[in-house]
Coordinates of N, CA and C in Angstrom, one line a residue:
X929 N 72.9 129.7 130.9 CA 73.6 128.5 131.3 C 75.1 128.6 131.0
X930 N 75.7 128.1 132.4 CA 76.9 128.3 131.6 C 78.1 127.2 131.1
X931 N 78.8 127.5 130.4 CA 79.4 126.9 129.1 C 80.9 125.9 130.3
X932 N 80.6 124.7 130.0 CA 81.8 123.9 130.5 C 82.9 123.8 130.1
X933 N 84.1 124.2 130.2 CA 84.8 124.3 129.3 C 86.2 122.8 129.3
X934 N 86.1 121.9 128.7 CA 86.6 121.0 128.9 C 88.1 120.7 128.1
X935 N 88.9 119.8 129.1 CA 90.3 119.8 128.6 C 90.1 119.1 127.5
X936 N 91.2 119.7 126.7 CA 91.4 118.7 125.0 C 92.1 117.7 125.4
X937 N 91.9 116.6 124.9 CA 93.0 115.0 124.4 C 94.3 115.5 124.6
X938 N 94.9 114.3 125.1 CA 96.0 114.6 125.0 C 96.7 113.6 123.5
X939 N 97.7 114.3 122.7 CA 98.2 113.3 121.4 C 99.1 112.9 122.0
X940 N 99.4 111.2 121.9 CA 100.5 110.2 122.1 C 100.8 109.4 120.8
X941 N 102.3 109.5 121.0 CA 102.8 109.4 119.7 C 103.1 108.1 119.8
X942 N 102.8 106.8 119.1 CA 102.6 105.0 119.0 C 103.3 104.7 118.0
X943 N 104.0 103.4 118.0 CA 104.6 102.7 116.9 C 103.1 103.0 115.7
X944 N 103.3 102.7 114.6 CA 102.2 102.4 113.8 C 101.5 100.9 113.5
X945 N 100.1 100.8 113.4 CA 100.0 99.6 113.1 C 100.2 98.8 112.1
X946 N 100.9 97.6 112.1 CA 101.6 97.1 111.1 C 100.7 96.7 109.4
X947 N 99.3 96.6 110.3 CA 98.3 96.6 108.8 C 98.5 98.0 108.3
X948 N 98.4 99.3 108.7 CA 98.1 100.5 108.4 C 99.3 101.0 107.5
X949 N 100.6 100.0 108.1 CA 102.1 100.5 107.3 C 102.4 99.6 105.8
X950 N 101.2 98.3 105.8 CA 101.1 97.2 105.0 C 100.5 98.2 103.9
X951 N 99.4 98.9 104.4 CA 98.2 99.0 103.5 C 99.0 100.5 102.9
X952 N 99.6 101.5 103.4 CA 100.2 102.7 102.8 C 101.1 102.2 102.2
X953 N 101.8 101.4 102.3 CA 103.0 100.9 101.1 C 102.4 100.0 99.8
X954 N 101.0 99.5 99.9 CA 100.4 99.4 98.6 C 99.7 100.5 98.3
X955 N 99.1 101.1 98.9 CA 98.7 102.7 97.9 C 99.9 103.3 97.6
X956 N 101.1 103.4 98.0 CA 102.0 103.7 97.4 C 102.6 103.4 96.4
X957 N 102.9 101.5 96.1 CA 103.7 101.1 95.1 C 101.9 101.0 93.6
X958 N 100.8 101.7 94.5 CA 100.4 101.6 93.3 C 100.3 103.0 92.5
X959 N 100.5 103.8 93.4 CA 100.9 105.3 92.6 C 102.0 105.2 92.0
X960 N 103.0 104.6 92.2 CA 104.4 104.6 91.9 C 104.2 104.0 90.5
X961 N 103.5 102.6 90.1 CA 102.5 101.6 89.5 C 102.3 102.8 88.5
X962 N 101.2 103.2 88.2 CA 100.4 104.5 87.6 C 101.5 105.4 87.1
X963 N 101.7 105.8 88.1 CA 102.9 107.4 87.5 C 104.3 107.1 87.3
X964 N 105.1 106.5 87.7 CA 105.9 106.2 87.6 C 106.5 104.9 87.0
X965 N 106.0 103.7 86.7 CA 106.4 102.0 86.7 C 105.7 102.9 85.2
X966 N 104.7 103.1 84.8 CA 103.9 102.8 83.7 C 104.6 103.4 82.3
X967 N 105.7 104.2 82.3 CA 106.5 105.0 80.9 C 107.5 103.1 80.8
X968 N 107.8 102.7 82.1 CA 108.8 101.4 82.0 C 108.1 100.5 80.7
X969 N 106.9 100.5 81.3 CA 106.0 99.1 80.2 C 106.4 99.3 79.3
X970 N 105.8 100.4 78.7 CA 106.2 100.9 77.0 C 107.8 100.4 76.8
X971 N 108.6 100.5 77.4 CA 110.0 99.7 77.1 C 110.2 98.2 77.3
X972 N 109.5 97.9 78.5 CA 109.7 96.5 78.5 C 108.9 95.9 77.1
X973 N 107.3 96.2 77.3 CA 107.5 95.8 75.9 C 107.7 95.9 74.5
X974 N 108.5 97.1 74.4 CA 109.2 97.2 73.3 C 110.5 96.3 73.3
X975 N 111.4 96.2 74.2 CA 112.1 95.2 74.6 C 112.2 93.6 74.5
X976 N 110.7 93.0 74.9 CA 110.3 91.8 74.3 C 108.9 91.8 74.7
X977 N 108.6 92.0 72.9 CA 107.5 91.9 72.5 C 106.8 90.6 73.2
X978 N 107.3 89.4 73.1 CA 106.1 88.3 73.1 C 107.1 87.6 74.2
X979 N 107.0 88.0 75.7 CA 107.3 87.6 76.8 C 106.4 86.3 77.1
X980 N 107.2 85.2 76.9 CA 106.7 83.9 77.5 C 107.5 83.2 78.4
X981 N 106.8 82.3 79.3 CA 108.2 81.2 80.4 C 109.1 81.0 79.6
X982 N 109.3 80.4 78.1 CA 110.1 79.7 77.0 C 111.2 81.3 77.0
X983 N 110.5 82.1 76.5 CA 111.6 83.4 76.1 C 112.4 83.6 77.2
X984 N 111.7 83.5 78.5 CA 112.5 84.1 79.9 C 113.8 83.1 79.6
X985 N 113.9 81.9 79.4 CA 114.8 81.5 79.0 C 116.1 82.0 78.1
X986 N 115.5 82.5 77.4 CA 116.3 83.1 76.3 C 116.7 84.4 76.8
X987 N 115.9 85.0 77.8 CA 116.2 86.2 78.1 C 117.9 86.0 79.0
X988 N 117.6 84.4 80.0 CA 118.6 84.2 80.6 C 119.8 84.6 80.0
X989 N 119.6 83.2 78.6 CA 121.0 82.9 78.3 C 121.5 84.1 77.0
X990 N 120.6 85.2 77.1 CA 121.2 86.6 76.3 C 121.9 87.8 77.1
X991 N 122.9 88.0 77.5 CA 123.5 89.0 78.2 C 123.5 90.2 78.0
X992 N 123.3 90.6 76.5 CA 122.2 92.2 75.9 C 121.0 92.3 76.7
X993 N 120.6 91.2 76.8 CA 118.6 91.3 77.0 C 118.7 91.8 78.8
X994 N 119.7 90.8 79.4 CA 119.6 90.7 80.4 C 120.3 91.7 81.3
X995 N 120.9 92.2 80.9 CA 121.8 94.1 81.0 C 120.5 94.5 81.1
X996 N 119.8 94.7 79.5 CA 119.0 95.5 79.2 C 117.8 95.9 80.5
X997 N 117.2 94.3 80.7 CA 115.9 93.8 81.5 C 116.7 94.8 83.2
X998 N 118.0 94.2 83.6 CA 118.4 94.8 84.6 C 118.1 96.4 84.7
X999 N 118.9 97.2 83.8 CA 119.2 98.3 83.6 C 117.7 99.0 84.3
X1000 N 116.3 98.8 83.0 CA 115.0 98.9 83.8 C 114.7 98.6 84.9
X1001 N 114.9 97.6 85.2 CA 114.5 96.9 86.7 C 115.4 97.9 88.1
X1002 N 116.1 98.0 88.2 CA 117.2 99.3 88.7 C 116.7 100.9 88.4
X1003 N 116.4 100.8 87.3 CA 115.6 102.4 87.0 C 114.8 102.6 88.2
X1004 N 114.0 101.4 87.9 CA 112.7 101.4 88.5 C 112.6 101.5 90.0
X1005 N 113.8 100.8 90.4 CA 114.0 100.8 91.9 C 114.6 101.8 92.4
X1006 N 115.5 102.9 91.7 CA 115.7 104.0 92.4 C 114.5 105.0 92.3
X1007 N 113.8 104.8 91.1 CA 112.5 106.1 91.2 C 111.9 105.6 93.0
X1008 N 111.9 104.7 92.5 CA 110.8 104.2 93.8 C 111.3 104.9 95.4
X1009 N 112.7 104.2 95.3 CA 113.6 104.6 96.6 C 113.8 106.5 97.1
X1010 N 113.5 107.0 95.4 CA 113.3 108.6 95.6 C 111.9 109.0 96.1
X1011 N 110.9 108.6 95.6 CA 109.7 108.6 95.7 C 109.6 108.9 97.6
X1012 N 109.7 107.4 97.9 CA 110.3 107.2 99.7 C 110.5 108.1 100.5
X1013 N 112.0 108.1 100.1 CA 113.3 108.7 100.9 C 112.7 110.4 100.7
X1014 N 112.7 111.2 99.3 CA 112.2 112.7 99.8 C 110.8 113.0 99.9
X1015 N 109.5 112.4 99.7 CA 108.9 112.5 100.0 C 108.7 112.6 102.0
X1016 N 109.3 111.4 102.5 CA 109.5 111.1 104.0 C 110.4 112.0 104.5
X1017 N 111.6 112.3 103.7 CA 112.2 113.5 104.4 C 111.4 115.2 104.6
X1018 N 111.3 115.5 103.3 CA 110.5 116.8 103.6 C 109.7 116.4 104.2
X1019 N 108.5 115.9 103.7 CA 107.0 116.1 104.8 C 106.9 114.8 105.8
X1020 N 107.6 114.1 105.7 CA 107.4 113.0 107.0 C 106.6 112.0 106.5
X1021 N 106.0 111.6 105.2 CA 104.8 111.2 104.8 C 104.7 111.1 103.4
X1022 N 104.7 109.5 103.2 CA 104.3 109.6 101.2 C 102.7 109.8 101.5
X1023 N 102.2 109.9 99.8 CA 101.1 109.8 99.8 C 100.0 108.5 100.4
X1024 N 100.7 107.2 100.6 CA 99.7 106.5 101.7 C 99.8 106.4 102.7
X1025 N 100.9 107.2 103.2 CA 100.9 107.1 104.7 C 100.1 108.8 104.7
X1026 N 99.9 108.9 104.2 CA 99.0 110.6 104.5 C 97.7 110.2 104.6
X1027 N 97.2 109.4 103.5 CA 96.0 108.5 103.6 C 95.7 108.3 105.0
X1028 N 96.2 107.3 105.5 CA 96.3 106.4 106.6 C 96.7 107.0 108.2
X1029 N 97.0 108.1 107.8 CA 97.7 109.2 108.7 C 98.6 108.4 109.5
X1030 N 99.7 108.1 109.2 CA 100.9 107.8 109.7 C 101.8 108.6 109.2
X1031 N 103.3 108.1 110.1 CA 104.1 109.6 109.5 C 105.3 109.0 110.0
X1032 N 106.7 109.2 109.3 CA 108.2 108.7 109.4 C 108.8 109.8 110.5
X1033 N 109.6 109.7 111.3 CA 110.3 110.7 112.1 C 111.8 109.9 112.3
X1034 N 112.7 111.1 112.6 CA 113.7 110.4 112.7 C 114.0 110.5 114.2
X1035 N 114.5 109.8 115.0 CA 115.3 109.2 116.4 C 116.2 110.6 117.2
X1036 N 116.9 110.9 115.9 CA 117.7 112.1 116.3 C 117.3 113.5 116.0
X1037 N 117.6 114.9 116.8 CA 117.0 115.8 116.7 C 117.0 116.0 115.1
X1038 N 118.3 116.3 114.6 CA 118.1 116.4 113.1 C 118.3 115.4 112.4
X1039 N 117.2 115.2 111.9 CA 117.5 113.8 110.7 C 117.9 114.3 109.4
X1040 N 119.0 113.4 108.8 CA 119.5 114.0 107.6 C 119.0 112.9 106.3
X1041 N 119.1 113.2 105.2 CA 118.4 112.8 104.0 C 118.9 111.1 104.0
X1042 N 120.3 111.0 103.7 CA 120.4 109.8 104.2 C 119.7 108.9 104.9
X1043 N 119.4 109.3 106.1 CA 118.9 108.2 107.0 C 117.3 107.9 106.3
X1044 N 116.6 108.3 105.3 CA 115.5 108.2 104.9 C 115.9 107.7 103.5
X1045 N 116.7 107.8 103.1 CA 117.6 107.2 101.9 C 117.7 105.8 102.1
X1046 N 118.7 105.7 103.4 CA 118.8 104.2 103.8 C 117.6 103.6 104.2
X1047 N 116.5 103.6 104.9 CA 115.6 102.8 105.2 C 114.5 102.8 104.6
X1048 N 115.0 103.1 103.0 CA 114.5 102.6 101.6 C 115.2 101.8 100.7
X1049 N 116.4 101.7 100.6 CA 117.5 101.2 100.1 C 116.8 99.4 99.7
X1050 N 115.8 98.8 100.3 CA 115.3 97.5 99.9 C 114.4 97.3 98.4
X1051 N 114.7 98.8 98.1 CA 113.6 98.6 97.2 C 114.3 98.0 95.8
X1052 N 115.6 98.4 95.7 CA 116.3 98.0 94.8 C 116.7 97.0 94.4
X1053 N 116.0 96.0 93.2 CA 115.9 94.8 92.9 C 116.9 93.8 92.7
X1054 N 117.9 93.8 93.2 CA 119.2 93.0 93.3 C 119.5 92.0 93.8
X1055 N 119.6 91.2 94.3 CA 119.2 89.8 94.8 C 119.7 90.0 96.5
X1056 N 121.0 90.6 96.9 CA 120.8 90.9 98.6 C 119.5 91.3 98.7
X1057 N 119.3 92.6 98.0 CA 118.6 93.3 98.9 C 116.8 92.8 98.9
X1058 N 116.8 92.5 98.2 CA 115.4 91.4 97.9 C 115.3 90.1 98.8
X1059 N 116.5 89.7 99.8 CA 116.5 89.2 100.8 C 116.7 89.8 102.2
X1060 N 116.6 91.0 101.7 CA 116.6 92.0 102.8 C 115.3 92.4 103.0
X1061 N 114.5 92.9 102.3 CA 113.4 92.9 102.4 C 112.2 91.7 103.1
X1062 N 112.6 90.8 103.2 CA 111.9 89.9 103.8 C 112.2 90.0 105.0
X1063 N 114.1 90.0 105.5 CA 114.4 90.1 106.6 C 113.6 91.7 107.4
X1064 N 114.0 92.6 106.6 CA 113.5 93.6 107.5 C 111.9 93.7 107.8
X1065 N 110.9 93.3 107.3 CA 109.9 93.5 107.3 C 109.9 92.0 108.7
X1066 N 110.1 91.1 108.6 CA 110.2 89.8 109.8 C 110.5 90.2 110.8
X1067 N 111.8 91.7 110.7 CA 112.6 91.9 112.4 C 111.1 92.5 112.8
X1068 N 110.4 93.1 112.4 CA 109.5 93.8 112.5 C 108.3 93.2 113.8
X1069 N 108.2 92.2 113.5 CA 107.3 91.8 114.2 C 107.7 90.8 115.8
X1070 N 109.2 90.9 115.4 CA 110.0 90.6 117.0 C 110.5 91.5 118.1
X1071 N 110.6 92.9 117.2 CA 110.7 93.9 117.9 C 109.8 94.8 118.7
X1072 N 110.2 95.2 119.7 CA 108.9 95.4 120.6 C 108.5 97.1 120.1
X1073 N 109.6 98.1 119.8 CA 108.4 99.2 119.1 C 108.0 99.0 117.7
X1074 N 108.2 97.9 117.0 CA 107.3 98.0 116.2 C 108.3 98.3 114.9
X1075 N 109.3 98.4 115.2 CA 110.5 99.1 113.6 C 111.2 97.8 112.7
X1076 N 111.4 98.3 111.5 CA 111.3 97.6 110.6 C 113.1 98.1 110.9
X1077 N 113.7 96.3 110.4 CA 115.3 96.3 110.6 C 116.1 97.8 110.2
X1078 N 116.1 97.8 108.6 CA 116.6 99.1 108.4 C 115.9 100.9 108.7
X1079 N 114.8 100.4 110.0 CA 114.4 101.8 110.2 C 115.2 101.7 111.9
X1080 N 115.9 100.9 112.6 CA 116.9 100.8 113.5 C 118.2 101.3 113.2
X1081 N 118.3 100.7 111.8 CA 119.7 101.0 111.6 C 119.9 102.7 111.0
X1082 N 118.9 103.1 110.5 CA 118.5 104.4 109.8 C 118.6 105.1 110.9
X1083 N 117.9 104.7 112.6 CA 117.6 105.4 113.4 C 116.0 106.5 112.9
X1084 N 115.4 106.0 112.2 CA 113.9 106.3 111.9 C 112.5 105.4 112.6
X1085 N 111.9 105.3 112.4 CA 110.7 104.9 113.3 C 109.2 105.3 112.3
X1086 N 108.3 104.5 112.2 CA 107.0 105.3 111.3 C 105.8 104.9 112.7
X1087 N 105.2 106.3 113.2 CA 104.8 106.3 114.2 C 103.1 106.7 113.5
X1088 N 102.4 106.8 114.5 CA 100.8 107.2 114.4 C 100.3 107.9 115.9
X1089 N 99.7 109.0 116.0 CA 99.3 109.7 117.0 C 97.7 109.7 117.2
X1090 N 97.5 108.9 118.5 CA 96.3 108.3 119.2 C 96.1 109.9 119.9
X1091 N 94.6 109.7 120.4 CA 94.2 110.5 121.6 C 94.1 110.4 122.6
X1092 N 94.1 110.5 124.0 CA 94.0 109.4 125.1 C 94.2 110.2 126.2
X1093 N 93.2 110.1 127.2 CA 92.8 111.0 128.6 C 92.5 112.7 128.3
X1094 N 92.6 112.8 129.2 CA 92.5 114.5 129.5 C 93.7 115.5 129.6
X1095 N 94.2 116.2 129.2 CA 95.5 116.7 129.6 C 95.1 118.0 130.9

């Protein structure tokens, strides 16, 4: 009998789906969570011991505490923003978008570290950019491929490759 030899799939490259990019950025922030956020605890609370609403007060009106509280909080957001930016630059892909098999590409033939820099740059706990983060995740669902504000402005895109017809 003989053997049919049939065309493979063809791969088409799709915006990503927006649950799939939802759900990789919490396997992400919870590795980050684990390996990374978890050496911070041990300082935050060494920092203040007995954190209550009443203290956060106090935390306000102390300008030591509140450097201090920042200083971490900023730590924290550039690990994160590194985590991001070279993991996505070298391989195209943190660890939950590997999961999830999605993958970051840049717009232009060469994308340079920057542009994967910047369209992390929300992670940093500062009060703009924590209203940026709302914004860009919102442009997201007005725009028709699917890109999150600062992955326009980065010129990056997080795409997922379907199979579809015969080639």
């Amino acid at each position: 009998m003989a053997k049919i030899k049939l065309p493979k799939p063809r791969l088409s490259t799709i915006p990503a789906n927006p649950f799939k990019r939802a759900l990789a950025f919490l396997i992400d922030m919870l590795i980050l969570d684990l390996v990374v956020f978890f050496p911070f605890r041990f300082l935050i609370t060494r920092a203040f011991p007995d954190i209550t609403i009443t203290s956060l007060n106090s935390l306000v009106s102390n300008p030591d505490l509140t450097g201090l509280f920042s200083t971490i909080a900023v730590s924290m957001g550039i690990m994160a923003i590194l985590y991001f930016s070279l993991l996505e630059y070298r391989i195209g892909q943190t660890i939950g978008k590997m999961i999830l098999r999605i993958s970051v590409e840049s717009e232009v033939k060469t994308g340079s570290y920057w542009q994967y820099l910047l369209r992390s740059i929300f992670l940093i706990p500062i009060f703009p950019l924590m209203i940026l983060f709302i914004a860009d995740i919102a442009y997201m669902f007005f725009n028709q491929k699917r890109q999150r504000l600062l992955e326009v402005i980065s010129k990056t895109r997080t795409t997922e490759k379907i199979e579809e017809g015969w080639t």
